[in-house]
């Protein structure tokens, strides 16, 4: 038993905050932000549930499935709307989903964690699972702190998955965590994100490369066989350094961070759907997702793409 991707969708709040907007309130410049991170703008606004509902609705409609036929919804988010109940309760109700739902917080690796979990559940009885990554990092951002304010944004992305009797599209995966690094990127309850940027950068490249390599090895796939790397969208320089070490040309990485900033668990589905919309994937292409984040968590998943959900 395995999983098949039936549909996908994304959501970004309407309000766009450009680097030029940030120049007005912070001691920073468009030039610095673009050169050091690759980010030009980010979307801000709405609640995590509203973004998740938009992304989920769009994926369900593309998959042409009845929301009531969903067995389970997994919402990856680091920025829930409240402590209790889980944000997934709101999303589940508004979308009219069947089955259960819960939130997962694995920071920026949350979408890959959720995808791998969904794959396991689809192999043990679940028929259809909706996986959503949705975030409102704007609420965790100290807009007076130039070290972090220039990096983050809000957004969401979703995939509808169905169980299939064969191996399915997920070929191999790797999940991990090094809790001894939890202090380098954190937000206390009620507080803002604080980060040792250089340390996060260094470790991010390392865990991305190691996790991606383990995932490729498991499936006996070489890096040059990968059509598209869909990395967590934190910093263009992290992505390019990881590509160099993996032996993947820069233009084989999916990128949306220039227009979204770092949207944590939403960033991988946002980058994936952007690549699909630009016609970058065909049936049988190998796609490697790789995320990393606070914790530090990491997660990679190798997918064999299927061009049309209803093919
Ligand atoms: N605008 C202008 N200058 C800034 C700035 C900003 N927004 N933010 C920091 N600076 C300054 C620093 O104060 C420092 O000045 P100093 O040399 O006088 O001390 C200088 O720029 C260089 O800072 P440094 O931290 O070395 O820059 P960097 O090249 O490492 O880039 C980050 C900073 C944050 C962009 C980079 O470290 C990064 O992306 N780290 C990973 C963060 C991340 O991905 N987090 C999420 C993980 S899921």
Short mmCIF file of N, CA, C and O in Angstrom, two decimals, residues 117-204:
data_model
loop_
_atom_site.label_atom_id
_atom_site.label_comp_id
_atom_site.label_asym_id
_atom_site.label_seq_id
_atom_site.Cartn_x
_atom_site.Cartn_y
_atom_site.Cartn_z
N UNK A 117 3.83 10.78 7.76
CA UNK A 117 2.82 10.20 8.64
C UNK A 117 1.59 9.77 7.84
O UNK A 117 1.04 8.69 8.03
N UNK A 118 1.17 10.64 6.94
CA UNK A 118 0.00 10.35 6.11
C UNK A 118 0.25 9.10 5.26
O UNK A 118 -0.62 8.23 5.13
N UNK A 119 1.45 9.00 4.72
CA UNK A 119 1.79 7.83 3.89
C UNK A 119 1.64 6.54 4.71
O UNK A 119 1.08 5.55 4.23
N UNK A 120 2.10 6.57 5.95
CA UNK A 120 1.99 5.39 6.82
C UNK A 120 0.54 5.05 7.11
O UNK A 120 0.14 3.88 7.07
N UNK A 121 -0.28 6.07 7.36
CA UNK A 121 -1.69 5.82 7.69
C UNK A 121 -2.46 5.32 6.46
O UNK A 121 -3.37 4.50 6.58
N UNK A 122 -2.06 5.82 5.29
CA UNK A 122 -2.72 5.36 4.06
C UNK A 122 -2.36 3.90 3.77
O UNK A 122 -3.08 3.19 3.09
N UNK A 123 -1.23 3.48 4.33
CA UNK A 123 -0.83 2.08 4.17
C UNK A 123 -1.46 1.18 5.22
O UNK A 123 -1.26 -0.03 5.21
N UNK A 124 -2.21 1.77 6.14
CA UNK A 124 -2.79 0.94 7.21
C UNK A 124 -4.27 1.26 7.44
O UNK A 124 -4.71 1.38 8.58
N UNK A 125 -4.98 1.51 6.35
CA UNK A 125 -6.44 1.60 6.49
C UNK A 125 -7.09 2.90 6.06
O UNK A 125 -8.23 2.91 5.62
N UNK A 126 -6.39 4.04 6.18
CA UNK A 126 -7.01 5.31 5.77
C UNK A 126 -7.12 5.34 4.24
O UNK A 126 -6.25 4.82 3.54
N UNK A 127 -8.21 5.95 3.75
CA UNK A 127 -8.40 6.00 2.27
C UNK A 127 -7.94 7.34 1.70
O UNK A 127 -7.31 7.40 0.66
N UNK A 128 -8.32 8.42 2.39
CA UNK A 128 -7.97 9.75 1.88
C UNK A 128 -7.53 10.65 3.03
O UNK A 128 -8.23 10.74 4.04
N UNK A 129 -6.43 11.34 2.82
CA UNK A 129 -5.91 12.25 3.85
C UNK A 129 -5.61 13.60 3.23
O UNK A 129 -5.06 13.67 2.12
N UNK A 130 -6.00 14.64 3.93
CA UNK A 130 -5.66 16.01 3.52
C UNK A 130 -4.52 16.49 4.40
O UNK A 130 -4.65 16.48 5.63
N UNK A 131 -3.40 16.84 3.79
CA UNK A 131 -2.26 17.38 4.55
C UNK A 131 -2.13 18.86 4.20
O UNK A 131 -2.07 19.23 3.03
N UNK A 132 -2.12 19.69 5.24
CA UNK A 132 -2.01 21.14 5.02
C UNK A 132 -0.82 21.66 5.83
O UNK A 132 -0.61 21.25 6.97
N UNK A 133 -0.07 22.57 5.24
CA UNK A 133 0.92 23.35 6.00
C UNK A 133 0.45 24.79 5.96
O UNK A 133 0.26 25.33 4.86
N UNK A 134 0.22 25.40 7.10
CA UNK A 134 -0.27 26.80 7.11
C UNK A 134 0.34 27.55 8.27
O UNK A 134 0.46 27.00 9.37
N UNK A 135 0.73 28.79 8.01
CA UNK A 135 1.47 29.55 9.03
C UNK A 135 1.15 31.04 8.98
O UNK A 135 0.90 31.60 7.91
N UNK A 136 1.20 31.63 10.18
CA UNK A 136 1.15 33.10 10.29
C UNK A 136 2.35 33.52 11.12
O UNK A 136 2.21 33.92 12.28
N UNK A 137 3.52 33.43 10.52
CA UNK A 137 4.75 33.77 11.25
C UNK A 137 4.80 35.26 11.56
O UNK A 137 5.56 35.68 12.44
N UNK A 138 3.98 36.06 10.85
CA UNK A 138 3.96 37.51 11.13
C UNK A 138 3.61 37.77 12.59
O UNK A 138 4.08 38.74 13.19
N UNK A 139 2.81 36.88 13.20
CA UNK A 139 2.42 37.06 14.60
C UNK A 139 3.52 36.69 15.58
O UNK A 139 3.48 37.08 16.75
N UNK A 140 4.52 35.96 15.12
CA UNK A 140 5.64 35.55 16.00
C UNK A 140 6.86 36.43 15.75
O UNK A 140 7.92 36.20 16.31
N UNK A 141 6.69 37.41 14.83
CA UNK A 141 7.83 38.22 14.41
C UNK A 141 7.86 39.54 15.17
O UNK A 141 6.85 40.23 15.27
N UNK A 142 9.04 39.88 15.67
CA UNK A 142 9.27 41.19 16.28
C UNK A 142 9.63 42.13 15.14
O UNK A 142 10.74 42.06 14.60
N UNK A 143 8.69 42.99 14.77
CA UNK A 143 8.88 43.84 13.59
C UNK A 143 9.91 44.95 13.81
O UNK A 143 10.21 45.72 12.92
N UNK A 144 10.46 44.99 15.06
CA UNK A 144 11.56 45.94 15.33
C UNK A 144 12.92 45.25 15.30
O UNK A 144 13.94 45.90 15.56
N UNK A 145 12.94 43.94 15.05
CA UNK A 145 14.19 43.19 15.07
C UNK A 145 14.62 42.87 13.63
O UNK A 145 14.07 41.97 13.00
N UNK A 146 15.61 43.59 13.14
CA UNK A 146 15.99 43.41 11.73
C UNK A 146 16.60 42.03 11.44
O UNK A 146 16.66 41.60 10.30
N UNK A 147 17.07 41.36 12.52
CA UNK A 147 17.66 40.02 12.33
C UNK A 147 16.62 38.99 11.88
O UNK A 147 16.96 38.00 11.26
N UNK A 148 15.38 39.20 12.26
CA UNK A 148 14.34 38.22 11.93
C UNK A 148 13.22 38.80 11.06
O UNK A 148 12.64 38.08 10.23
N UNK A 149 12.89 40.09 11.24
CA UNK A 149 11.70 40.66 10.58
C UNK A 149 11.75 40.58 9.06
O UNK A 149 10.71 40.51 8.40
N UNK A 150 12.96 40.56 8.51
CA UNK A 150 13.08 40.56 7.05
C UNK A 150 12.85 39.17 6.44
O UNK A 150 12.75 39.03 5.23
N UNK A 151 12.81 38.14 7.31
CA UNK A 151 12.86 36.77 6.78
C UNK A 151 11.51 36.06 6.63
O UNK A 151 11.35 35.21 5.77
N UNK A 152 10.54 36.40 7.50
CA UNK A 152 9.36 35.53 7.60
C UNK A 152 8.11 36.09 6.93
O UNK A 152 7.98 37.30 6.72
N UNK A 153 7.17 35.18 6.61
CA UNK A 153 5.91 35.57 5.99
C UNK A 153 4.82 34.57 6.33
O UNK A 153 5.06 33.58 7.03
N UNK A 154 3.61 34.82 5.82
CA UNK A 154 2.45 33.96 6.08
C UNK A 154 2.07 33.23 4.79
O UNK A 154 2.28 33.75 3.68
N UNK A 155 1.44 32.07 4.92
CA UNK A 155 0.99 31.35 3.72
C UNK A 155 0.58 29.93 4.04
O UNK A 155 0.71 29.47 5.19
N UNK A 156 0.10 29.23 3.01
CA UNK A 156 -0.33 27.85 3.21
C UNK A 156 -0.30 27.06 1.93
O UNK A 156 -0.31 27.61 0.82
N UNK A 157 -0.22 25.73 2.09
CA UNK A 157 -0.26 24.83 0.94
C UNK A 157 -0.83 23.49 1.39
O UNK A 157 -0.71 23.14 2.57
N UNK A 158 -1.47 22.78 0.46
CA UNK A 158 -2.14 21.53 0.85
C UNK A 158 -2.06 20.49 -0.25
O UNK A 158 -1.97 20.82 -1.44
N UNK A 159 -2.08 19.23 0.16
CA UNK A 159 -2.14 18.11 -0.78
C UNK A 159 -3.26 17.17 -0.35
O UNK A 159 -3.41 16.89 0.86
N UNK A 160 -4.04 16.66 -1.31
CA UNK A 160 -5.00 15.59 -1.04
C UNK A 160 -4.34 14.28 -1.46
O UNK A 160 -3.84 14.16 -2.58
N UNK A 161 -4.32 13.33 -0.54
CA UNK A 161 -3.66 12.05 -0.79
C UNK A 161 -4.67 10.91 -0.72
O UNK A 161 -5.61 10.96 0.08
N UNK A 162 -4.44 9.89 -1.55
CA UNK A 162 -5.33 8.72 -1.54
C UNK A 162 -4.48 7.47 -1.46
O UNK A 162 -3.37 7.44 -1.98
N UNK A 163 -5.02 6.42 -0.83
CA UNK A 163 -4.24 5.18 -0.75
C UNK A 163 -4.36 4.40 -2.05
O UNK A 163 -5.40 4.43 -2.72
N UNK A 164 -3.25 3.75 -2.43
CA UNK A 164 -3.25 2.91 -3.64
C UNK A 164 -2.66 1.55 -3.24
O UNK A 164 -1.89 1.45 -2.29
N UNK A 165 -3.04 0.49 -3.97
CA UNK A 165 -2.61 -0.85 -3.57
C UNK A 165 -1.14 -1.15 -3.88
O UNK A 165 -0.60 -2.13 -3.41
N UNK A 166 -0.48 -0.27 -4.67
CA UNK A 166 0.94 -0.54 -4.98
C UNK A 166 1.85 0.33 -4.11
O UNK A 166 1.41 0.94 -3.15
N UNK A 167 3.11 0.43 -4.50
CA UNK A 167 4.11 1.17 -3.71
C UNK A 167 3.73 2.64 -3.55
O UNK A 167 4.05 3.28 -2.54
N UNK A 168 3.04 3.20 -4.54
CA UNK A 168 2.63 4.61 -4.48
C UNK A 168 3.75 5.55 -4.83
O UNK A 168 4.82 5.14 -5.30
N UNK A 169 3.53 6.83 -4.59
CA UNK A 169 4.47 7.86 -5.05
C UNK A 169 5.58 8.18 -4.07
O UNK A 169 6.57 8.79 -4.45
N UNK A 170 5.43 7.83 -2.79
CA UNK A 170 6.50 8.14 -1.83
C UNK A 170 7.47 6.96 -1.76
O UNK A 170 7.09 5.88 -1.32
N UNK A 171 8.69 7.19 -2.21
CA UNK A 171 9.64 6.09 -2.36
C UNK A 171 10.53 5.89 -1.13
O UNK A 171 10.90 4.77 -0.82
N UNK A 172 10.89 6.98 -0.46
CA UNK A 172 11.74 6.86 0.72
C UNK A 172 11.64 8.15 1.52
O UNK A 172 11.20 9.18 1.00
N UNK A 173 12.06 8.09 2.79
CA UNK A 173 11.96 9.28 3.63
C UNK A 173 12.97 9.21 4.77
O UNK A 173 13.48 8.14 5.09
N UNK A 174 13.17 10.38 5.37
CA UNK A 174 14.08 10.47 6.51
C UNK A 174 13.57 11.60 7.41
O UNK A 174 13.33 12.71 6.94
N UNK A 175 13.35 11.29 8.68
CA UNK A 175 12.95 12.33 9.64
C UNK A 175 13.96 12.35 10.77
O UNK A 175 14.45 11.30 11.18
N UNK A 176 14.25 13.53 11.31
CA UNK A 176 15.20 13.58 12.42
C UNK A 176 15.07 14.85 13.24
O UNK A 176 14.35 15.79 12.87
N UNK A 177 15.79 14.83 14.36
CA UNK A 177 15.71 15.96 15.31
C UNK A 177 16.97 15.97 16.16
O UNK A 177 17.43 14.92 16.60
N UNK A 178 17.53 17.16 16.36
CA UNK A 178 18.63 17.34 17.30
C UNK A 178 18.20 18.38 18.32
O UNK A 178 18.35 19.59 18.12
N UNK A 179 17.61 17.91 19.42
CA UNK A 179 17.06 18.81 20.44
C UNK A 179 18.12 19.60 21.19
O UNK A 179 17.78 20.57 21.87
N UNK A 180 19.39 19.22 21.05
CA UNK A 180 20.44 19.99 21.74
C UNK A 180 20.60 21.36 21.07
O UNK A 180 21.23 22.26 21.63
N UNK A 181 20.01 21.54 19.88
CA UNK A 181 20.12 22.83 19.17
C UNK A 181 18.83 23.64 19.31
O UNK A 181 18.60 24.59 18.56
N UNK A 182 17.99 23.29 20.27
CA UNK A 182 16.68 23.96 20.35
C UNK A 182 16.79 25.44 20.70
O UNK A 182 15.89 26.22 20.41
N UNK A 183 17.91 25.85 21.32
CA UNK A 183 18.07 27.25 21.75
C UNK A 183 18.44 28.19 20.60
O UNK A 183 18.32 29.40 20.74
N UNK A 184 18.87 27.68 19.45
CA UNK A 184 19.38 28.58 18.41
C UNK A 184 18.26 29.24 17.60
O UNK A 184 18.50 30.20 16.86
N UNK A 185 17.04 28.72 17.74
CA UNK A 185 15.89 29.30 17.05
C UNK A 185 14.68 28.95 17.89
O UNK A 185 14.29 27.78 17.99
N UNK A 186 14.10 29.97 18.55
CA UNK A 186 12.99 29.64 19.45
C UNK A 186 12.08 30.85 19.64
O UNK A 186 12.47 31.99 19.38
N UNK A 187 10.87 30.58 20.09
CA UNK A 187 9.95 31.64 20.51
C UNK A 187 9.30 31.16 21.80
O UNK A 187 8.68 30.09 21.81
N UNK A 188 9.48 31.91 22.90
CA UNK A 188 8.85 31.52 24.15
C UNK A 188 7.35 31.78 24.06
O UNK A 188 6.91 32.57 23.21
N UNK A 189 6.57 31.15 24.93
CA UNK A 189 5.11 31.36 24.92
C UNK A 189 4.83 32.86 25.05
O UNK A 189 5.34 33.51 25.97
N UNK A 190 4.06 33.40 24.14
CA UNK A 190 3.73 34.83 24.18
C UNK A 190 4.84 35.72 23.65
O UNK A 190 4.68 36.95 23.61
N UNK A 191 5.96 35.14 23.25
CA UNK A 191 7.10 35.96 22.80
C UNK A 191 7.33 35.88 21.30
O UNK A 191 6.52 35.31 20.56
N UNK A 192 8.43 36.47 20.87
CA UNK A 192 8.77 36.51 19.46
C UNK A 192 9.89 35.53 19.12
O UNK A 192 10.60 35.07 20.01
N UNK A 193 10.07 35.28 17.82
CA UNK A 193 11.17 34.42 17.37
C UNK A 193 12.51 35.10 17.67
O UNK A 193 12.70 36.27 17.35
N UNK A 194 13.40 34.34 18.28
CA UNK A 194 14.79 34.79 18.48
C UNK A 194 15.70 33.75 17.84
O UNK A 194 15.42 32.54 17.91
N UNK A 195 16.78 34.22 17.23
CA UNK A 195 17.54 33.29 16.39
C UNK A 195 19.01 33.68 16.34
O UNK A 195 19.34 34.85 16.24
N UNK A 196 19.87 32.66 16.38
CA UNK A 196 21.28 32.85 16.09
C UNK A 196 21.44 32.49 14.60
O UNK A 196 21.63 31.33 14.24
N UNK A 197 21.31 33.52 13.77
CA UNK A 197 21.22 33.31 12.32
C UNK A 197 22.36 32.53 11.74
O UNK A 197 22.15 31.60 10.94
N UNK A 198 23.59 32.88 12.15
CA UNK A 198 24.76 32.20 11.56
C UNK A 198 24.79 30.72 11.91
O UNK A 198 25.12 29.88 11.09
N UNK A 199 24.46 30.41 13.18
CA UNK A 199 24.47 29.02 13.63
C UNK A 199 23.37 28.22 12.92
O UNK A 199 23.59 27.08 12.49
N UNK A 200 22.18 28.84 12.79
CA UNK A 200 21.09 28.15 12.10
C UNK A 200 21.50 27.88 10.65
O UNK A 200 21.29 26.78 10.13
N UNK A 201 22.12 28.87 10.03
CA UNK A 201 22.54 28.74 8.64
C UNK A 201 23.46 27.52 8.46
O UNK A 201 23.24 26.66 7.61
N UNK A 202 24.49 27.48 9.32
CA UNK A 202 25.50 26.43 9.22
C UNK A 202 24.87 25.04 9.37
O UNK A 202 25.09 24.14 8.58
N UNK A 203 24.06 24.91 10.43
CA UNK A 203 23.45 23.61 10.70
C UNK A 203 22.42 23.24 9.64
O UNK A 203 22.24 22.06 9.32
N UNK A 204 21.72 24.27 9.13
CA UNK A 204 20.66 24.01 8.14
C UNK A 204 21.24 23.34 6.90
O UNK A 204 20.70 22.35 6.39
#
